[in-house]
PDB file of C-alpha atoms in Angstrom:
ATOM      1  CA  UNK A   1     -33.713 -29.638   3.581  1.00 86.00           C
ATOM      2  CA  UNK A   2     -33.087 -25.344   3.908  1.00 79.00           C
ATOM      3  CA  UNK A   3     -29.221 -25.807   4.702  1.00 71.00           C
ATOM      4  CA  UNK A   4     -29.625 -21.862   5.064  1.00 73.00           C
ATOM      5  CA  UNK A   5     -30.821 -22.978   8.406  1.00 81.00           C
ATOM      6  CA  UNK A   6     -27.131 -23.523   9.170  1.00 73.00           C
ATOM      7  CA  UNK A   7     -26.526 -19.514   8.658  1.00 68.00           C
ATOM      8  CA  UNK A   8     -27.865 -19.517  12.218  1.00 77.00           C
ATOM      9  CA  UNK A   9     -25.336 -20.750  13.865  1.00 78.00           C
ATOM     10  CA  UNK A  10     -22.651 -18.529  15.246  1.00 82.00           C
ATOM     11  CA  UNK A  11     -19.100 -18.439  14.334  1.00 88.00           C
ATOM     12  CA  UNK A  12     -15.875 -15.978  14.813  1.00 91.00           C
ATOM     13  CA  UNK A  13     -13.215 -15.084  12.139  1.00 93.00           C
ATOM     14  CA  UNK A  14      -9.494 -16.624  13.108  1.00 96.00           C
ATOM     15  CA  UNK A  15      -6.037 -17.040  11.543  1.00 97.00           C
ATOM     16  CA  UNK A  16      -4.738 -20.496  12.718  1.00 98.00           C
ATOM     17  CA  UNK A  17      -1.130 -20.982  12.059  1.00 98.00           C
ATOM     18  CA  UNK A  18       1.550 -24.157  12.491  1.00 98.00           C
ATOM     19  CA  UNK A  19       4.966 -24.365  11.462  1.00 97.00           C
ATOM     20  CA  UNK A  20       6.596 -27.288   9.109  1.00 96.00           C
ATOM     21  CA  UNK A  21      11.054 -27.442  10.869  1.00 93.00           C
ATOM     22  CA  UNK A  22      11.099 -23.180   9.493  1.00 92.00           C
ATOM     23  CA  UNK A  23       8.192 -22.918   6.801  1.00 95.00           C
ATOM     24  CA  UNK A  24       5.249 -20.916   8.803  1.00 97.00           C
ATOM     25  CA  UNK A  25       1.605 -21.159   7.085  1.00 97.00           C
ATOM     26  CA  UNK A  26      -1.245 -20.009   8.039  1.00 97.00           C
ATOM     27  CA  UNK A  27      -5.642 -19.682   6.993  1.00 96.00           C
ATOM     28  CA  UNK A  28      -8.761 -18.244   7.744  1.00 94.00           C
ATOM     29  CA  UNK A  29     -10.718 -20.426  10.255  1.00 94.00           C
ATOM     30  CA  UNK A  30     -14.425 -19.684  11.643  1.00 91.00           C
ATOM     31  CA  UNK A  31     -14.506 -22.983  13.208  1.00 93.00           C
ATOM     32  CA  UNK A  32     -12.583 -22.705  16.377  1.00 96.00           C
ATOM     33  CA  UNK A  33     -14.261 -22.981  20.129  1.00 95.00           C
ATOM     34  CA  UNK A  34     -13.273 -23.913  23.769  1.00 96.00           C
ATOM     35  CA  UNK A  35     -14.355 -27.475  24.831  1.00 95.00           C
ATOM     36  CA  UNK A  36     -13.164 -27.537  28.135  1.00 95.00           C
ATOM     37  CA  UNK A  37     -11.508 -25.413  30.863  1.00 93.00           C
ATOM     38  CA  UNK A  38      -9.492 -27.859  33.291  1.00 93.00           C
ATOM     39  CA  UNK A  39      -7.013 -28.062  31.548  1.00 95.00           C
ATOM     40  CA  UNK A  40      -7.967 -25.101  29.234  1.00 96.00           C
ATOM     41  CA  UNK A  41      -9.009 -27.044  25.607  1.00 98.00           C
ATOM     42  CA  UNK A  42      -9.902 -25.655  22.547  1.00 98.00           C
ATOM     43  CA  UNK A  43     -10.441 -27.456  18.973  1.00 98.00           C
ATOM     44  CA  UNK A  44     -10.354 -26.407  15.464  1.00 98.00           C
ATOM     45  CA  UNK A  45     -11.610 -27.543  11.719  1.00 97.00           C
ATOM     46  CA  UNK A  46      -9.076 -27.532   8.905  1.00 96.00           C
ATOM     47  CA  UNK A  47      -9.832 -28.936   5.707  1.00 95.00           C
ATOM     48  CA  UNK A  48      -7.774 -31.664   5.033  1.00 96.00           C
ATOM     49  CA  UNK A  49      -5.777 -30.453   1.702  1.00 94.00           C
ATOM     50  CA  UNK A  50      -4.785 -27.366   2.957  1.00 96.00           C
ATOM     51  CA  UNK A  51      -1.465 -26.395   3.583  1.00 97.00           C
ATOM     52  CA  UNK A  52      -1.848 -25.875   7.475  1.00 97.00           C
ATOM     53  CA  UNK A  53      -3.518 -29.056   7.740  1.00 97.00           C
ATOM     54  CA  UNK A  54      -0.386 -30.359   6.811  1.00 97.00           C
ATOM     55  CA  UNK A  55       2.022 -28.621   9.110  1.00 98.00           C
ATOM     56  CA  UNK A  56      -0.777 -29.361  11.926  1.00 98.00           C
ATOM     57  CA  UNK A  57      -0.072 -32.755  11.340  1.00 97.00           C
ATOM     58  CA  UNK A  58       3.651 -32.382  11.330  1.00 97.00           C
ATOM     59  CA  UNK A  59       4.180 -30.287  14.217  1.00 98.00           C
ATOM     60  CA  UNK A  60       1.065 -30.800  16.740  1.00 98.00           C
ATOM     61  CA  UNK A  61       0.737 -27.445  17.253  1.00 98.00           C
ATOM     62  CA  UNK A  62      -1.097 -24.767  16.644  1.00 98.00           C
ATOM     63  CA  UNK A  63      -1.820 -21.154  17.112  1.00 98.00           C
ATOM     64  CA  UNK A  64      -4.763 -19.043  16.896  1.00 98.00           C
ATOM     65  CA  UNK A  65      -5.420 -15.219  16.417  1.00 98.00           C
ATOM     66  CA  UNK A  66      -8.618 -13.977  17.104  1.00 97.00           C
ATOM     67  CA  UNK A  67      -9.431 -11.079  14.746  1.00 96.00           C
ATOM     68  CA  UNK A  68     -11.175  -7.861  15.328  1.00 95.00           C
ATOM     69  CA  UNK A  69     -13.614  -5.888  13.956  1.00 93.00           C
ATOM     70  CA  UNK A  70     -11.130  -3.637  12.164  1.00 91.00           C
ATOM     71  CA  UNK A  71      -9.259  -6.083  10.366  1.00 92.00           C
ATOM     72  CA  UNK A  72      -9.716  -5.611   6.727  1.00 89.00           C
ATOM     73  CA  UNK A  73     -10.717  -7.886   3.709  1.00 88.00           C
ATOM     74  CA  UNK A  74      -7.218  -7.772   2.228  1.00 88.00           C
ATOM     75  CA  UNK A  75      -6.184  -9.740   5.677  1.00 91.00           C
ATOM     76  CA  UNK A  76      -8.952 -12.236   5.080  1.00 89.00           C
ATOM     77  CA  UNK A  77      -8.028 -12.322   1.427  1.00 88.00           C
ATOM     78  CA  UNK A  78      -4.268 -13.033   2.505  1.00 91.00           C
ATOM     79  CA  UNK A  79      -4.871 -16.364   4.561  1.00 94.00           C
ATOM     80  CA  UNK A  80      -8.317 -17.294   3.398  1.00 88.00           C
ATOM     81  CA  UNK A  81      -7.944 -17.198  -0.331  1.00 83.00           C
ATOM     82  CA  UNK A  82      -3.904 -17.608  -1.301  1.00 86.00           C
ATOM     83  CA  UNK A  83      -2.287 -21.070  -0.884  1.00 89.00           C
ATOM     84  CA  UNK A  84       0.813 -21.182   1.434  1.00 91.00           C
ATOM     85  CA  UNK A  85       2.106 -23.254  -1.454  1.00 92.00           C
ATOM     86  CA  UNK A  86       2.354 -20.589  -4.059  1.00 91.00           C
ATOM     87  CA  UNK A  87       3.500 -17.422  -2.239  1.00 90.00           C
ATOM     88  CA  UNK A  88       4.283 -16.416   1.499  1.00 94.00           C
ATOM     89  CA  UNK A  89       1.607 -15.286   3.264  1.00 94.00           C
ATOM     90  CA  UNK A  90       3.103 -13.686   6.227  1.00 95.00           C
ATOM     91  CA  UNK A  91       5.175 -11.484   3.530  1.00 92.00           C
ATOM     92  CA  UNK A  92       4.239  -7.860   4.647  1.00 92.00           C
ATOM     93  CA  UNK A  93       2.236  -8.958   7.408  1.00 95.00           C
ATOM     94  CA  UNK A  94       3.544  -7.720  11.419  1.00 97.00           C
ATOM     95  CA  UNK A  95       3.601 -10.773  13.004  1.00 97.00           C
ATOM     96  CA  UNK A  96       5.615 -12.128  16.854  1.00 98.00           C
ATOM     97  CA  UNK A  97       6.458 -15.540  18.192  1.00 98.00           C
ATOM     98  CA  UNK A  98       4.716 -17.564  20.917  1.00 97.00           C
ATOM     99  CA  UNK A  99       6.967 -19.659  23.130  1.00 97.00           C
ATOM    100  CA  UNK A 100       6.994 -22.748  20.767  1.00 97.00           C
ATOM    101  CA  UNK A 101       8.281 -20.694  17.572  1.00 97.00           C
ATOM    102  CA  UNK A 102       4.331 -20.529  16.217  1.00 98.00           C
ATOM    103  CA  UNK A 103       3.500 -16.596  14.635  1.00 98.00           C
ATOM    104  CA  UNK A 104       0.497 -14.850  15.364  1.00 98.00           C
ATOM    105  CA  UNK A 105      -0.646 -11.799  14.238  1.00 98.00           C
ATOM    106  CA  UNK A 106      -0.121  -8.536  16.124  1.00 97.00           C
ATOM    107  CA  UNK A 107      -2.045  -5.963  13.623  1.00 96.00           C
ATOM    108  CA  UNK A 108      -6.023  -6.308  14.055  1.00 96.00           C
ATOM    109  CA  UNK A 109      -5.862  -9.270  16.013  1.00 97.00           C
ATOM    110  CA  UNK A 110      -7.876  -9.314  20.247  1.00 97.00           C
ATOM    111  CA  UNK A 111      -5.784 -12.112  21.153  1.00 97.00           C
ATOM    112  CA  UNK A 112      -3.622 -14.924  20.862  1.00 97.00           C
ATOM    113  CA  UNK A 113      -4.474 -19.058  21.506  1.00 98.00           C
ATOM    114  CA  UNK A 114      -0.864 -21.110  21.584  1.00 98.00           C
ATOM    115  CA  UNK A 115      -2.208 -24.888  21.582  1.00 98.00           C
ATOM    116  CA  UNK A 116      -0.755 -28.812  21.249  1.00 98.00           C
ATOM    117  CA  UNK A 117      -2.328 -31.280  19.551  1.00 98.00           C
ATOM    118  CA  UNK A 118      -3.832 -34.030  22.073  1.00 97.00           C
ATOM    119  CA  UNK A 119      -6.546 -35.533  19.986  1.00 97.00           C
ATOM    120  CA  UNK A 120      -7.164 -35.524  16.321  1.00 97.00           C
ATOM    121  CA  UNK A 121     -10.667 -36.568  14.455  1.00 97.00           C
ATOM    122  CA  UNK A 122     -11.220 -37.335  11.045  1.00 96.00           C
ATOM    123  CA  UNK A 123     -14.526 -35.873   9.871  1.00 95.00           C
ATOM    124  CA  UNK A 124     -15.167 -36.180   5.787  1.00 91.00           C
ATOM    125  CA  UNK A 125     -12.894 -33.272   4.192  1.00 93.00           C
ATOM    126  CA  UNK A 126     -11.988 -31.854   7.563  1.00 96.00           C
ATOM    127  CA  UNK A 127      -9.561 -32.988  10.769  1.00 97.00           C
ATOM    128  CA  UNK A 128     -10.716 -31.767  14.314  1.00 98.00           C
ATOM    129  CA  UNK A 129      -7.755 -31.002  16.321  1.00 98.00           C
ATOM    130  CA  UNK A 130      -7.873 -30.738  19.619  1.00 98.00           C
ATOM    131  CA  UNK A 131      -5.455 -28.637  21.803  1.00 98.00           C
ATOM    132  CA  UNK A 132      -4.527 -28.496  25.169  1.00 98.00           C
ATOM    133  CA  UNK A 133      -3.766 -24.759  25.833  1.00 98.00           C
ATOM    134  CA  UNK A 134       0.158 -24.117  26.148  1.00 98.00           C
ATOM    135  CA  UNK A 135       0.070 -20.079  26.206  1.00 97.00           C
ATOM    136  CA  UNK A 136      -2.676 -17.338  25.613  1.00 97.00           C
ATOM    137  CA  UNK A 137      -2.201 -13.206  25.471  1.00 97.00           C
ATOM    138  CA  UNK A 138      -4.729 -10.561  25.227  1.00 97.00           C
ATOM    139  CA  UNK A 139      -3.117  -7.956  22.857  1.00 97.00           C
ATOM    140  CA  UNK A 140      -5.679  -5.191  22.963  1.00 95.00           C
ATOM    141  CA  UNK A 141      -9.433  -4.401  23.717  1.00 96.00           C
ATOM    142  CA  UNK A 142     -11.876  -4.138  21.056  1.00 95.00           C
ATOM    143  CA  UNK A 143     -14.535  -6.554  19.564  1.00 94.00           C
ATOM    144  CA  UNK A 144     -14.292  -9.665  17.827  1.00 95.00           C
ATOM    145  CA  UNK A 145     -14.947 -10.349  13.945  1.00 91.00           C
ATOM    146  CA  UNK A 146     -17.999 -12.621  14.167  1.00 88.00           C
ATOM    147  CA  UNK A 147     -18.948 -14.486  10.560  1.00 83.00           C
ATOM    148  CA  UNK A 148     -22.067 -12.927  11.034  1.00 81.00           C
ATOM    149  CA  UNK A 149     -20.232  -9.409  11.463  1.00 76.00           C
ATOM    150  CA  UNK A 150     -17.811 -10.355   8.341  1.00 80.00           C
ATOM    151  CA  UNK A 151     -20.705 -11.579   5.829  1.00 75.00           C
ATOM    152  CA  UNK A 152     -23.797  -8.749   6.393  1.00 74.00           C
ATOM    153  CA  UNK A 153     -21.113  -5.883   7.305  1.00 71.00           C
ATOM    154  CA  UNK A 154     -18.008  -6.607   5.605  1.00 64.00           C
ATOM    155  CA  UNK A 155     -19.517  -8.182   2.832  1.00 63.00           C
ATOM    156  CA  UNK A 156     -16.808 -10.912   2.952  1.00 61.00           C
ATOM    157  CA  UNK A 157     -17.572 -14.440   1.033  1.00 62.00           C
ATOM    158  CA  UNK A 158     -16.824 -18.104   1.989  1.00 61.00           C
ATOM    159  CA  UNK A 159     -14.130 -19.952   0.701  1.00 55.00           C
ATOM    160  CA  UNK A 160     -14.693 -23.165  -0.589  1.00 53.00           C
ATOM    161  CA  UNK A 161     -12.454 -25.564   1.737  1.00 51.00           C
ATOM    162  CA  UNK A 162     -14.151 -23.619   4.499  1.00 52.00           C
ATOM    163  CA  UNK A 163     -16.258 -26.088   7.032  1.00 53.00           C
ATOM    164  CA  UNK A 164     -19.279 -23.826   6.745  1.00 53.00           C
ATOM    165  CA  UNK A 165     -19.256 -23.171   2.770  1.00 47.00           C
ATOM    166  CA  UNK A 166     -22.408 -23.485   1.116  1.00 48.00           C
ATOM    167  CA  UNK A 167     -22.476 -22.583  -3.009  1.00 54.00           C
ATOM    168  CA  UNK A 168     -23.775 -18.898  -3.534  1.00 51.00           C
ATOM    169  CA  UNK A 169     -27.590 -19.314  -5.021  1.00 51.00           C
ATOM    170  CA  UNK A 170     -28.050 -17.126  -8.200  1.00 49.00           C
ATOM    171  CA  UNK A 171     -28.980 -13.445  -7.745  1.00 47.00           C
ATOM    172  CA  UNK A 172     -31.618 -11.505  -9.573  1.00 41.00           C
ATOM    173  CA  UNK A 173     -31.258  -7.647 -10.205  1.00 42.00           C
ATOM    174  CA  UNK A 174     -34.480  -5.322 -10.937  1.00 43.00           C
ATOM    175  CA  UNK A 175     -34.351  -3.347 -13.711  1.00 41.00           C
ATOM    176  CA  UNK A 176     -34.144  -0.250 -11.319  1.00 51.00           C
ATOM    177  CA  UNK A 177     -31.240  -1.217  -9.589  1.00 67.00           C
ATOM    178  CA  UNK A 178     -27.700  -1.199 -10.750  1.00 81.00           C
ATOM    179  CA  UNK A 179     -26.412  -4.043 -11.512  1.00 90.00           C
ATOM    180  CA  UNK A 180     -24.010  -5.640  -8.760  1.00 92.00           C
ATOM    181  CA  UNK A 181     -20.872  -7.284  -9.911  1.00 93.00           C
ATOM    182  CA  UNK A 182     -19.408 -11.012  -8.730  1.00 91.00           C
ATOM    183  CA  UNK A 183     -15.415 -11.633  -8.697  1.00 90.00           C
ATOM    184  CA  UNK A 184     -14.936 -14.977 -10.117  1.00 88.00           C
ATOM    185  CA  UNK A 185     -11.735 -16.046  -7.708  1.00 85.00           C
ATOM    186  CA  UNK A 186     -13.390 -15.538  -4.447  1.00 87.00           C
ATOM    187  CA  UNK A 187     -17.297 -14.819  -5.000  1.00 86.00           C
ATOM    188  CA  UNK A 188     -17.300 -11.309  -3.063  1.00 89.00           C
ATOM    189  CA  UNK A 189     -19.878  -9.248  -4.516  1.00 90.00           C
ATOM    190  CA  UNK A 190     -19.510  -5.289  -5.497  1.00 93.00           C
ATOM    191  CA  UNK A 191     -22.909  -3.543  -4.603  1.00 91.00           C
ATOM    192  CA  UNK A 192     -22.771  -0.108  -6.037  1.00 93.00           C
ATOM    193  CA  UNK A 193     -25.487   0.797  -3.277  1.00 90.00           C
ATOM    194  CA  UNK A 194     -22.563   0.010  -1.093  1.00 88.00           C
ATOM    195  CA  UNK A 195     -19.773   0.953  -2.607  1.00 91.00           C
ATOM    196  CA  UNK A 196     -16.380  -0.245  -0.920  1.00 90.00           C
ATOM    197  CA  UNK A 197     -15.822   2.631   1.689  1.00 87.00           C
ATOM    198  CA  UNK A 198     -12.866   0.701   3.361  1.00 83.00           C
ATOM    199  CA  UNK A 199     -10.939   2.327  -0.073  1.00 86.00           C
ATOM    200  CA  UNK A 200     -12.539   5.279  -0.756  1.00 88.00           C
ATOM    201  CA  UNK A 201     -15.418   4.336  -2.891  1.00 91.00           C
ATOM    202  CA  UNK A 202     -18.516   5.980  -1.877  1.00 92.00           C
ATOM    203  CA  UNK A 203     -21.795   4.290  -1.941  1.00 91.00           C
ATOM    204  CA  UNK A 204     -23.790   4.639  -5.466  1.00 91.00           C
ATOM    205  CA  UNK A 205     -20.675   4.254  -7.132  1.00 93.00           C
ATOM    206  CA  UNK A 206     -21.115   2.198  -9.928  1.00 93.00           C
ATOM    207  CA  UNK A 207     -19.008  -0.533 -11.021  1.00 94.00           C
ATOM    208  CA  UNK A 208     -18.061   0.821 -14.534  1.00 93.00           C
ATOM    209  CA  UNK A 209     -17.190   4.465 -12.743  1.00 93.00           C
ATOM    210  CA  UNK A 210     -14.200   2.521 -10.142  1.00 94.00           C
ATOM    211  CA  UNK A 211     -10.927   3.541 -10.963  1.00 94.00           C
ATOM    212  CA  UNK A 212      -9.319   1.556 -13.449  1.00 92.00           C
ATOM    213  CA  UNK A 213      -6.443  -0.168 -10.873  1.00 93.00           C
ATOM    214  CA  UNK A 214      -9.625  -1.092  -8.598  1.00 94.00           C
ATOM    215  CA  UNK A 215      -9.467  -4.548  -7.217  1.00 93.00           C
ATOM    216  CA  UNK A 216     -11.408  -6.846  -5.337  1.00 92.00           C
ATOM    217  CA  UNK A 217     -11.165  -5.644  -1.664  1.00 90.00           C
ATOM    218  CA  UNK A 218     -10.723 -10.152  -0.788  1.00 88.00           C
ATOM    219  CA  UNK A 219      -8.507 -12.020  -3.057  1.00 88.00           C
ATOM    220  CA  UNK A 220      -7.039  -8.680  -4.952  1.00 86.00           C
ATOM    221  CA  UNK A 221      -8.380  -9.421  -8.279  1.00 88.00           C
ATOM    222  CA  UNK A 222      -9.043  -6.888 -10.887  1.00 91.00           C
ATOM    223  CA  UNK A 223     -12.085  -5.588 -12.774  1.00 93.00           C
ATOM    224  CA  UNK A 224     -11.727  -7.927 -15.388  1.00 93.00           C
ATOM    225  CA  UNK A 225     -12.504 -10.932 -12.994  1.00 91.00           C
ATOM    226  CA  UNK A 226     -16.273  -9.305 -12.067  1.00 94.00           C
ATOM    227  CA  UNK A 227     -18.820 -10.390 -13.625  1.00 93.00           C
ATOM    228  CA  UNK A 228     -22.214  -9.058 -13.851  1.00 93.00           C
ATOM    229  CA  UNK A 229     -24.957 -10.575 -11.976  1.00 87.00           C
ATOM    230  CA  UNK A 230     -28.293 -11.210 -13.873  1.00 68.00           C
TER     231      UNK A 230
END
């Protein structure tokens, strides 16, 4: 079975957020879609041990901010690859209110999704909940961040509770090439054909020439993290 067959389907790039009596927390979700529009539904995928999963549970509600293009992999990095339980993610990060108390993002973010909890599903590692819409704003124009848009553009990696991870295969290099670097916290990938132009780092910049205080543009990582791919 080629479970890269499953790289075909089609996905956005969301931060869903609950709340726990004051405790916000929030994650990266690509698994959210509308399943009805009388009376406006929408579900969502949330692995069972994280954090939000929790406060899901507690509260049976939900929020959703759709993310643009524009948003950048330190964003991702902040609710897809941090635990709620070990620092604050919404420190630093412009957020506002819905009407039930839930935040969603105002920086880089198309739109808000303000949801209860009417049905819940167990699947495996993952709980479906699904939400009756209770509010919904557009904040700006622009384009959505598709996964498709975030992986082959943004060069942005998986994380492991996601619904849609699949391991990373091993890589080869050719002799001509220069080598490409993995961070071992969150599997992003520096190409020095690339570079990382979201910082400054112009493409053929290779990995031993980035400043020393470089760090990986997902989880925040330093150099000494990468390793090289062979």
């Amino acid at each position: 079975m080629d479970v890269k067959a499953l790289h075909r389907l089609s996905y956005g790039v969301y931060v869903v957020t609950s709340k726990q009596g004051e405790r916000f927390n929030g994650q990266i979700a690509n698994t959210v879609f509308q399943i009805s529009s009388e009376p406006p539904t929408v579900a969502i995928s949330i692995n069972k041990q994280n954090l939000t999963h929790e406060f899901i549970q507690s509260s049976q509600i939900f929020a959703v901010s759709v993310l643009a293009q524009d948003a950048p992999l330190s964003l991702i990095g902040q609710f897809g690859f941090k635990s709620g339980r070990e620092v604050d993610k919404f420190s630093g990060i412009p957020y506002k209110l819905s009407p039930s108390g839930l935040p969603y993002l105002t920086d880089h973010t198309l739109a808000y999704l303000e949801a209860k909890v009417s049905q819940s599903i167990e699947v495996n590692t993952h709980t479906i909940f699904i939400g009756t819409l209770t509010d919904a704003a557009v904040l700006r124009p622009g384009e959505p961040m598709t996964y498709a848009y975030y992986h082959q553009v943004k060069r942005g990696t998986t994380p492991k509770a996601a619904p849609t991870f699949i391991p990373a295969t091993p890589e080869t290099v050719t002799a001509a090439a220069a080598p490409k670097y993995r961070c071992s916290i969150c599997n992003y990938i520096y190409d020095p054909a690339k570079g990382d132009p979201e910082r400054g780092i112009e493409p053929g910049t290779p990995f031993e020439k980035l400043p020393a205080d470089w760090t990986c543009p997902i989880c925040n990582a330093g150099k000494e993290a990468f390793e090289q791919i062979t």
